[in-house]
């Protein structure tokens, strides 16, 4: 498609002598260029499947049709064109691709330090085929990747759609590279009250500094305006004075002409200085421009509500500190990790702060540090208190570790989480949390065709992912997944 | 079917919490007690309908069929009765306390001596449905000592030792070679093991566990982390006719063929939500080569429900659901030499039961009650101890 | 590739995916065999490759994969026809035919009756030699540690990793996989640095004692190591895995095939006892010299009596055999540095000549020491490495000591470089050994690929050795030094069918294996 305009222009530029063969050539060229796209253009229909739409609806024996990377029809009686590629999926389940709300899958580089401008998407290895395939094998097609530093502000998280061999199309690969500003407070396990105070104060200080930075700019702009006004006034005054002088002494022409332009002051300050001092005009110094601070500008976007703030915190005291900071600076907060969140569930509900549970299951034995408050029914407790709960696979312990999102949520259900809301939290609602609900997260007409065919209900025992489509392109097929089997 | 079971579960918990509160405190040895649920996990690992289990004097006397009229009935509509889960690789109540570093050969060490029956970890495991576990010496020694098979609760509700004469624990994991004692290498480790076995064959005294092991009368649970270790263990088995259970996950696909028919079984794991594909596939590989597979829970270094997580992960990677259910109940019982007493819902077996709200393999299912020797020892909601840690 | 090789060798399952390519070749060639006479050029079938033929071949492949009879290629008679066959035991045969049955060579010659139903592999102008044998191979069989399968360990159960930790681990793993040392170059001035300089795969020796002949390298062996596949692809079909030089009297080596079914890989579990002269035992064993229970290395002391000089090494050797003799005579043993009790019977068997002895020595005076000690205890031995053998030719000849020489190099590398013992190599040593009439084999030890065993032969030829002698030094001679004369290392009736097919003369610089057969199975095919 994209090649056709250039081909057409080539035709128009060609001479008329051998137009016909050239036209044929061009047509051939166009066909060759377009043929890979034809596969995209041809509709695909998944039929007879149980469709879990992601927003709570179930369509028995339904059909999903997608074409050109988007879902074009959903329903029990969706129309299927005769040329569509049909996939029979009787007895199987179709869900939207699962969305991992916090994952370090294939994330290679962490920002060096307190850096708000660092982008997670730059650290994501889009060619980490094995790791991406491991995620697709679990039905995960989109992940939120944090730009995570050990403590303080990390950078900008991204929402990435997983494809084992990504094309050059940035739009297909990254939904947003500025999903949220990442920060961490006591994520390593707090070293005590003093460290907690320090961590919270450091974050608060950053926001305060950002505000001061804005104030400095506002002051500067005000001063500049005033200065320019005064400059004009003075010029006017000078002109009037000169006029008056000229009226009095019309013989002194040369010096008067020099004084006319205000820019002259800058050109020859040394000569003018002594005279200026004599005239007592120091108050008309040009205000100095504050230094540009890109990091502070990112923080200001959080303060202005343009960007969400995601903080990893575990200890309830840390969480309370973070809540206070978010309130103080009016930041839209999302909590990550949050193994101690259930202890402050009421406060989180009151402030309507969503929580992404992404810590690994806690062992029976006491673990000092970040995870010591963890309990498996935290999700249920939080939800009962009215907190929006989301799930992520968090920091994966090894490159081979898959994000077992479905099992993780199933386990939460086993520990009391609402079974009916479970799938939503890793599809539609997760998309909402990441601000991409108009793109992915549901089986709905017009959304991107990120779909998973499961052998059974995603939470059922022994359920496996059979096929995965991202943007309508098949990116995983269990039959051709050599690593996924033992032979 | 499983999905529909889960659907009921929410209603169930509410009902049960009210109905069962007084029942759990009574610890009398009733003449007949019936656990009545919708289905039960059979000895074949399948879920059978008709979940009637009749218990008398702590022993199962009837499975399925009609409910006897005179017995006391604990009803769990929609529930699935499962044998109590068994973790054959645990150190509950003795965590970090199970390696004697003095010498690499410690046959007379018995793990029962490290058992702390007052540990709160036991209650957490019980709440997740784990009724029995093998308290095993760890991998730091070639011959670590004797495994004690313990229970997270006895009929009186208190933890107990089921038998202190469990299998022998062996290891050629790299942590068993050290720089400051013999052996320092794998060649040294295998050589030393061979000399030890040969010496034990000459000294056939009754109280020496190694003599029984060398004569093939006592099972050895043998940690063999790599495929090469497995082959080395199989060679020892071929040379001395040992009875072995291997602990192996990593190179399953390379060695499954060699292992088949040579060992009593294989312990795979621990598997968790972050387990890589290669490890997750191992259980299925062994199953296809007809090797009995038990899954390791690794308590308490893992979550209390890690046995079920392991089963769910393995089931998603090709282990059949039947084998997955058996891998956390019947097979570990067999490998610990207790297969005729625990691990199955079958006439004559000790009535260690867990009632789940659905398929035990389904992580959405909840524990509704736990019985040990016919006594209900755990019902959720009674204590704040539900979950990983009390 | 090793997976494929192992698969194809796994007996009944040879029809699996791994075995397919090999059987494909076999079937394809047999299809053509009856239609042609004489020795056709290799190019003819390749050029004329109509789609029909491919289709037929494919069908046959499929049927071969499904039918059990065809799947098991051990009972099958395989006939190789090549431009030239180097039998090593006799003269080379141009246009020779090798008939392989049940894993053994049945016949070799020019005009042989091709048995019916045999698979015929036409190799045109390719060259067949026996599979190469490295009689002193240092195999990298580092055993991967499965950290994730710590079932019974009381390791910290924390899964809380920082990303930085995670990255470190990831890249650390990659480094290890590619064989480079992570964490910067080691220092060679400290004992720890020296220990680090020798890669972990070369220090599998048991350090509980300086005298460990009762330990077997075969117990440490990782048959799944990728290094075996690397060797096999270089045409090496059998290796004697020699223990490293970290002990004065080390473990016993083992003879293994580099590919094939697991059950048939180990040819001999317990081989020769290896002793080492020179500075290696005092240098490489140093990291174990610490009193029990302490974490850091300490200077040698009363607690850690180990040799620190050549004299000490010689003393430990002498004391061990002296004690073995005394124990045999029923006498009491004295002294602080007694060999372990289990070592004594093994040493006695060495004294009786029942177990062969090998001594590694590089420098002239170390070779002299070895000769002196051997004469003292009336020991027969084989000299390993022998960098300065060219300076001891008369003595070696007089003592009738065979030499396993190698590798050939201009300047030493790796741990050899830091031994300080390898600074006077000569490239024409093999030629000199041959001229002196000393029985010798060539070895590449830890070197592979372009410095591997075949290329060692090539270097020897380049520096004066005749091609026949060079070929014998990497086939028949190592076989006879391993006591497998006539069974391995020759293309002769009755010998194991370990064959390598080269694209050209093996010692040409452009030579490469086209096909490797071990025990009658095709384990590699280009």
PDB file of C-alpha atoms in Angstrom, chain A residues 5-213:
ATOM      1  CA  UNK A   5       2.123   6.305  -4.550  1.00  0.00           C
ATOM      2  CA  UNK A   6       5.788   6.294  -5.444  1.00  0.00           C
ATOM      3  CA  UNK A   7       5.126   3.839  -8.248  1.00  0.00           C
ATOM      4  CA  UNK A   8       2.369   6.013  -9.598  1.00  0.00           C
ATOM      5  CA  UNK A   9       4.582   9.030  -9.549  1.00  0.00           C
ATOM      6  CA  UNK A  10       7.182   7.050 -11.428  1.00  0.00           C
ATOM      7  CA  UNK A  11       4.640   6.428 -14.138  1.00  0.00           C
ATOM      8  CA  UNK A  12       3.685  10.026 -14.447  1.00  0.00           C
ATOM      9  CA  UNK A  13       7.275  11.025 -14.831  1.00  0.00           C
ATOM     10  CA  UNK A  14       8.069   8.507 -17.541  1.00  0.00           C
ATOM     11  CA  UNK A  15       8.088   9.450 -21.179  1.00  0.00           C
ATOM     12  CA  UNK A  16       5.216   8.368 -23.400  1.00  0.00           C
ATOM     13  CA  UNK A  17       7.202   6.207 -25.812  1.00  0.00           C
ATOM     14  CA  UNK A  18       7.062   2.828 -24.107  1.00  0.00           C
ATOM     15  CA  UNK A  19       4.285   3.480 -21.714  1.00  0.00           C
ATOM     16  CA  UNK A  20       2.497   0.157 -21.932  1.00  0.00           C
ATOM     17  CA  UNK A  21       5.387  -2.155 -21.005  1.00  0.00           C
ATOM     18  CA  UNK A  22       6.357   0.255 -18.276  1.00  0.00           C
ATOM     19  CA  UNK A  23       2.854   0.312 -16.939  1.00  0.00           C
ATOM     20  CA  UNK A  24       2.889  -3.461 -16.808  1.00  0.00           C
ATOM     21  CA  UNK A  25       6.194  -3.358 -15.067  1.00  0.00           C
ATOM     22  CA  UNK A  26       4.877  -0.909 -12.570  1.00  0.00           C
ATOM     23  CA  UNK A  27       1.804  -3.004 -11.995  1.00  0.00           C
ATOM     24  CA  UNK A  28       4.039  -5.999 -11.395  1.00  0.00           C
ATOM     25  CA  UNK A  29       6.108  -3.964  -8.986  1.00  0.00           C
ATOM     26  CA  UNK A  30       3.010  -2.878  -7.181  1.00  0.00           C
ATOM     27  CA  UNK A  31       1.731  -6.421  -6.891  1.00  0.00           C
ATOM     28  CA  UNK A  32       5.024  -7.638  -5.523  1.00  0.00           C
ATOM     29  CA  UNK A  33       5.073  -4.826  -3.028  1.00  0.00           C
ATOM     30  CA  UNK A  34       1.529  -5.461  -1.989  1.00  0.00           C
ATOM     31  CA  UNK A  35       1.504  -9.269  -1.810  1.00  0.00           C
ATOM     32  CA  UNK A  36       2.708  -9.475   1.803  1.00  0.00           C
ATOM     33  CA  UNK A  37       0.006  -7.020   2.648  1.00  0.00           C
ATOM     34  CA  UNK A  38      -2.602  -9.195   1.015  1.00  0.00           C
ATOM     35  CA  UNK A  39      -2.213 -11.639   3.834  1.00  0.00           C
ATOM     36  CA  UNK A  40      -3.069  -8.801   6.175  1.00  0.00           C
ATOM     37  CA  UNK A  41      -5.981  -7.734   4.051  1.00  0.00           C
ATOM     38  CA  UNK A  42      -7.524 -11.171   3.890  1.00  0.00           C
ATOM     39  CA  UNK A  43      -9.919 -11.513   6.777  1.00  0.00           C
ATOM     40  CA  UNK A  44      -9.479 -14.266   9.339  1.00  0.00           C
ATOM     41  CA  UNK A  45     -12.425 -15.731  11.201  1.00  0.00           C
ATOM     42  CA  UNK A  46     -12.187 -17.754  14.395  1.00  0.00           C
ATOM     43  CA  UNK A  47     -15.410 -19.724  14.572  1.00  0.00           C
ATOM     44  CA  UNK A  48     -17.401 -21.730  17.075  1.00  0.00           C
ATOM     45  CA  UNK A  49     -15.269 -20.614  19.995  1.00  0.00           C
ATOM     46  CA  UNK A  50     -16.267 -19.559  23.455  1.00  0.00           C
ATOM     47  CA  UNK A  51     -15.274 -15.915  23.418  1.00  0.00           C
ATOM     48  CA  UNK A  52     -14.405 -14.220  26.671  1.00  0.00           C
ATOM     49  CA  UNK A  53     -14.519 -10.632  25.525  1.00  0.00           C
ATOM     50  CA  UNK A  54     -12.445  -9.245  28.341  1.00  0.00           C
ATOM     51  CA  UNK A  55     -15.077  -6.856  29.640  1.00  0.00           C
ATOM     52  CA  UNK A  56     -17.033  -9.530  31.413  1.00  0.00           C
ATOM     53  CA  UNK A  57     -19.140 -10.944  28.596  1.00  0.00           C
ATOM     54  CA  UNK A  58     -19.039 -14.515  27.336  1.00  0.00           C
ATOM     55  CA  UNK A  59     -20.153 -15.430  23.832  1.00  0.00           C
ATOM     56  CA  UNK A  60     -20.794 -19.124  23.392  1.00  0.00           C
ATOM     57  CA  UNK A  61     -20.070 -20.548  19.948  1.00  0.00           C
ATOM     58  CA  UNK A  62     -19.123 -17.122  18.738  1.00  0.00           C
ATOM     59  CA  UNK A  63     -17.109 -15.832  15.833  1.00  0.00           C
ATOM     60  CA  UNK A  64     -14.367 -13.244  15.753  1.00  0.00           C
ATOM     61  CA  UNK A  65     -13.375 -11.773  12.419  1.00  0.00           C
ATOM     62  CA  UNK A  66     -10.332  -9.632  12.012  1.00  0.00           C
ATOM     63  CA  UNK A  67      -8.773  -7.965   9.053  1.00  0.00           C
ATOM     64  CA  UNK A  68      -5.912  -5.571   8.528  1.00  0.00           C
ATOM     65  CA  UNK A  69      -4.782  -5.873  12.117  1.00  0.00           C
ATOM     66  CA  UNK A  70      -8.134  -4.866  13.594  1.00  0.00           C
ATOM     67  CA  UNK A  71     -11.130  -6.794  14.798  1.00  0.00           C
ATOM     68  CA  UNK A  72     -13.897  -6.285  12.298  1.00  0.00           C
ATOM     69  CA  UNK A  73     -16.730  -8.320  13.767  1.00  0.00           C
ATOM     70  CA  UNK A  74     -17.567 -10.192  16.954  1.00  0.00           C
ATOM     71  CA  UNK A  75     -20.638 -12.144  17.876  1.00  0.00           C
ATOM     72  CA  UNK A  76     -22.612 -15.290  17.520  1.00  0.00           C
ATOM     73  CA  UNK A  77     -23.766 -14.307  14.067  1.00  0.00           C
ATOM     74  CA  UNK A  78     -20.875 -12.277  12.828  1.00  0.00           C
ATOM     75  CA  UNK A  79     -20.740 -12.240   9.077  1.00  0.00           C
ATOM     76  CA  UNK A  80     -17.834 -14.102   7.579  1.00  0.00           C
ATOM     77  CA  UNK A  81     -16.839 -13.272   4.021  1.00  0.00           C
ATOM     78  CA  UNK A  82     -16.344 -16.190   1.672  1.00  0.00           C
ATOM     79  CA  UNK A  83     -12.684 -15.388   1.152  1.00  0.00           C
ATOM     80  CA  UNK A  84     -11.885 -15.303   4.844  1.00  0.00           C
ATOM     81  CA  UNK A  85      -9.427 -17.732   6.307  1.00  0.00           C
ATOM     82  CA  UNK A  86     -11.479 -19.774   8.744  1.00  0.00           C
ATOM     83  CA  UNK A  87     -10.195 -21.244  11.961  1.00  0.00           C
ATOM     84  CA  UNK A  88     -12.454 -23.794  13.583  1.00  0.00           C
ATOM     85  CA  UNK A  89     -12.202 -23.456  17.326  1.00  0.00           C
ATOM     86  CA  UNK A  90     -15.092 -25.505  18.643  1.00  0.00           C
ATOM     87  CA  UNK A  91     -14.641 -26.206  22.343  1.00  0.00           C
ATOM     88  CA  UNK A  92     -11.827 -23.703  22.571  1.00  0.00           C
ATOM     89  CA  UNK A  93     -11.699 -20.357  24.262  1.00  0.00           C
ATOM     90  CA  UNK A  94     -10.791 -17.029  22.732  1.00  0.00           C
ATOM     91  CA  UNK A  95      -9.662 -14.167  24.912  1.00  0.00           C
ATOM     92  CA  UNK A  96      -8.053 -10.860  24.240  1.00  0.00           C
ATOM     93  CA  UNK A  97      -4.293 -11.047  24.631  1.00  0.00           C
ATOM     94  CA  UNK A  98      -3.496 -10.836  28.325  1.00  0.00           C
ATOM     95  CA  UNK A  99      -1.921  -7.619  29.560  1.00  0.00           C
ATOM     96  CA  UNK A 100       0.815  -7.857  32.118  1.00  0.00           C
ATOM     97  CA  UNK A 101       0.539  -4.647  34.107  1.00  0.00           C
ATOM     98  CA  UNK A 102       4.109  -4.798  35.362  1.00  0.00           C
ATOM     99  CA  UNK A 103       6.836  -6.929  33.855  1.00  0.00           C
ATOM    100  CA  UNK A 104      10.568  -6.777  33.318  1.00  0.00           C
ATOM    101  CA  UNK A 105      10.444  -9.283  30.476  1.00  0.00           C
ATOM    102  CA  UNK A 106      13.354  -8.740  28.064  1.00  0.00           C
ATOM    103  CA  UNK A 107      14.232  -5.522  29.868  1.00  0.00           C
ATOM    104  CA  UNK A 108      17.970  -5.178  29.557  1.00  0.00           C
ATOM    105  CA  UNK A 109      18.976  -1.852  30.967  1.00  0.00           C
ATOM    106  CA  UNK A 110      18.007   0.108  33.973  1.00  0.00           C
ATOM    107  CA  UNK A 111      18.542   3.861  34.137  1.00  0.00           C
ATOM    108  CA  UNK A 112      21.707   4.936  35.848  1.00  0.00           C
ATOM    109  CA  UNK A 113      20.117   6.952  38.598  1.00  0.00           C
ATOM    110  CA  UNK A 114      17.475   9.500  39.361  1.00  0.00           C
ATOM    111  CA  UNK A 115      16.402  10.111  35.819  1.00  0.00           C
ATOM    112  CA  UNK A 116      12.894  11.007  34.851  1.00  0.00           C
ATOM    113  CA  UNK A 117      13.558  11.177  31.133  1.00  0.00           C
ATOM    114  CA  UNK A 118      14.905   7.648  30.696  1.00  0.00           C
ATOM    115  CA  UNK A 119      12.544   5.547  28.639  1.00  0.00           C
ATOM    116  CA  UNK A 120      11.884   1.895  29.366  1.00  0.00           C
ATOM    117  CA  UNK A 121      11.269   1.215  25.705  1.00  0.00           C
ATOM    118  CA  UNK A 122      14.946   1.958  25.047  1.00  0.00           C
ATOM    119  CA  UNK A 123      15.932  -0.769  27.481  1.00  0.00           C
ATOM    120  CA  UNK A 124      13.514  -3.336  26.090  1.00  0.00           C
ATOM    121  CA  UNK A 125      15.154  -5.902  23.848  1.00  0.00           C
ATOM    122  CA  UNK A 126      12.614  -6.288  21.090  1.00  0.00           C
ATOM    123  CA  UNK A 127      14.674  -9.049  19.521  1.00  0.00           C
ATOM    124  CA  UNK A 128      14.670 -11.258  22.623  1.00  0.00           C
ATOM    125  CA  UNK A 129      12.731 -13.853  20.708  1.00  0.00           C
ATOM    126  CA  UNK A 130      12.855 -16.632  23.292  1.00  0.00           C
ATOM    127  CA  UNK A 131      11.668 -14.463  26.116  1.00  0.00           C
ATOM    128  CA  UNK A 132       8.897 -12.943  24.035  1.00  0.00           C
ATOM    129  CA  UNK A 133       7.815 -16.390  22.916  1.00  0.00           C
ATOM    130  CA  UNK A 134       7.767 -17.563  26.528  1.00  0.00           C
ATOM    131  CA  UNK A 135       5.313 -14.760  27.266  1.00  0.00           C
ATOM    132  CA  UNK A 136       3.168 -15.505  24.221  1.00  0.00           C
ATOM    133  CA  UNK A 137       3.072 -19.149  25.289  1.00  0.00           C
ATOM    134  CA  UNK A 138       1.281 -17.951  28.428  1.00  0.00           C
ATOM    135  CA  UNK A 139      -1.121 -15.809  26.410  1.00  0.00           C
ATOM    136  CA  UNK A 140       0.476 -12.485  27.310  1.00  0.00           C
ATOM    137  CA  UNK A 141       0.562 -10.145  24.308  1.00  0.00           C
ATOM    138  CA  UNK A 142       1.156  -6.767  25.898  1.00  0.00           C
ATOM    139  CA  UNK A 143       3.238  -5.724  28.855  1.00  0.00           C
ATOM    140  CA  UNK A 144       3.851  -2.603  30.807  1.00  0.00           C
ATOM    141  CA  UNK A 145       7.623  -2.269  31.136  1.00  0.00           C
ATOM    142  CA  UNK A 146       8.851  -0.039  33.913  1.00  0.00           C
ATOM    143  CA  UNK A 147      11.969   2.022  33.757  1.00  0.00           C
ATOM    144  CA  UNK A 148      13.012   0.820  37.105  1.00  0.00           C
ATOM    145  CA  UNK A 149      15.758   2.085  39.309  1.00  0.00           C
ATOM    146  CA  UNK A 150      16.539   0.745  42.735  1.00  0.00           C
ATOM    147  CA  UNK A 151      15.140   3.767  44.458  1.00  0.00           C
ATOM    148  CA  UNK A 152      13.917   7.220  43.551  1.00  0.00           C
ATOM    149  CA  UNK A 153      12.691   8.213  40.146  1.00  0.00           C
ATOM    150  CA  UNK A 154      13.414   5.748  37.369  1.00  0.00           C
ATOM    151  CA  UNK A 155      11.979   7.056  34.131  1.00  0.00           C
ATOM    152  CA  UNK A 156       9.089   6.542  31.786  1.00  0.00           C
ATOM    153  CA  UNK A 157       7.398   3.179  31.500  1.00  0.00           C
ATOM    154  CA  UNK A 158       6.113   1.861  28.205  1.00  0.00           C
ATOM    155  CA  UNK A 159       3.340  -0.388  26.972  1.00  0.00           C
ATOM    156  CA  UNK A 160       4.712  -2.853  24.471  1.00  0.00           C
ATOM    157  CA  UNK A 161       2.960  -5.395  22.311  1.00  0.00           C
ATOM    158  CA  UNK A 162       4.915  -8.603  22.096  1.00  0.00           C
ATOM    159  CA  UNK A 163       5.937  -9.951  18.728  1.00  0.00           C
ATOM    160  CA  UNK A 164       8.775 -12.418  18.287  1.00  0.00           C
ATOM    161  CA  UNK A 165       9.965 -10.835  15.048  1.00  0.00           C
ATOM    162  CA  UNK A 166       8.903  -7.257  15.200  1.00  0.00           C
ATOM    163  CA  UNK A 167       8.683  -5.355  11.958  1.00  0.00           C
ATOM    164  CA  UNK A 168       9.822  -1.811  11.601  1.00  0.00           C
ATOM    165  CA  UNK A 169       6.412  -0.476  12.427  1.00  0.00           C
ATOM    166  CA  UNK A 170       6.871   1.402  15.677  1.00  0.00           C
ATOM    167  CA  UNK A 171       3.133   1.888  16.076  1.00  0.00           C
ATOM    168  CA  UNK A 172       2.573  -1.853  16.067  1.00  0.00           C
ATOM    169  CA  UNK A 173       5.265  -2.436  18.625  1.00  0.00           C
ATOM    170  CA  UNK A 174       4.891   0.376  21.138  1.00  0.00           C
ATOM    171  CA  UNK A 175       1.466   1.554  22.194  1.00  0.00           C
ATOM    172  CA  UNK A 176       2.884   4.285  24.363  1.00  0.00           C
ATOM    173  CA  UNK A 177       6.408   4.969  25.469  1.00  0.00           C
ATOM    174  CA  UNK A 178       5.243   7.383  28.147  1.00  0.00           C
ATOM    175  CA  UNK A 179       2.683   5.342  30.042  1.00  0.00           C
ATOM    176  CA  UNK A 180       3.734   6.535  33.465  1.00  0.00           C
ATOM    177  CA  UNK A 181       6.572   7.952  35.463  1.00  0.00           C
ATOM    178  CA  UNK A 182       8.224   5.177  37.474  1.00  0.00           C
ATOM    179  CA  UNK A 183       9.589   5.569  40.935  1.00  0.00           C
ATOM    180  CA  UNK A 184      10.485   3.327  43.835  1.00  0.00           C
ATOM    181  CA  UNK A 185      10.431   3.866  47.555  1.00  0.00           C
ATOM    182  CA  UNK A 186      11.923   1.195  49.739  1.00  0.00           C
ATOM    183  CA  UNK A 187      11.567  -1.387  47.018  1.00  0.00           C
ATOM    184  CA  UNK A 188      14.674  -3.228  48.143  1.00  0.00           C
ATOM    185  CA  UNK A 189      13.219  -3.805  51.556  1.00  0.00           C
ATOM    186  CA  UNK A 190      13.525  -0.846  53.834  1.00  0.00           C
ATOM    187  CA  UNK A 191      16.570  -0.673  55.987  1.00  0.00           C
ATOM    188  CA  UNK A 192      14.755   0.955  58.840  1.00  0.00           C
ATOM    189  CA  UNK A 193      12.778   4.055  59.707  1.00  0.00           C
ATOM    190  CA  UNK A 194      15.586   6.434  58.841  1.00  0.00           C
ATOM    191  CA  UNK A 195      16.008   4.981  55.378  1.00  0.00           C
ATOM    192  CA  UNK A 196      12.250   5.194  54.928  1.00  0.00           C
ATOM    193  CA  UNK A 197      12.263   8.876  55.835  1.00  0.00           C
ATOM    194  CA  UNK A 198      15.146   9.487  53.480  1.00  0.00           C
ATOM    195  CA  UNK A 199      13.512   7.662  50.575  1.00  0.00           C
ATOM    196  CA  UNK A 200      10.219   9.482  50.981  1.00  0.00           C
ATOM    197  CA  UNK A 201      11.902  12.813  51.490  1.00  0.00           C
ATOM    198  CA  UNK A 202      14.038  12.312  48.382  1.00  0.00           C
ATOM    199  CA  UNK A 203      10.940  11.762  46.271  1.00  0.00           C
ATOM    200  CA  UNK A 204       9.122  14.671  47.849  1.00  0.00           C
ATOM    201  CA  UNK A 205      12.158  16.831  47.282  1.00  0.00           C
ATOM    202  CA  UNK A 206      12.137  15.987  43.594  1.00  0.00           C
ATOM    203  CA  UNK A 207       8.570  17.121  43.217  1.00  0.00           C
ATOM    204  CA  UNK A 208       9.179  20.197  45.322  1.00  0.00           C
ATOM    205  CA  UNK A 209      12.185  21.013  43.161  1.00  0.00           C
ATOM    206  CA  UNK A 210      10.046  20.597  40.075  1.00  0.00           C
ATOM    207  CA  UNK A 211       7.533  23.032  41.480  1.00  0.00           C
ATOM    208  CA  UNK A 212      10.256  25.460  42.360  1.00  0.00           C
ATOM    209  CA  UNK A 213      11.599  25.058  38.871  1.00  0.00           C
TER     210      UNK A 213
END
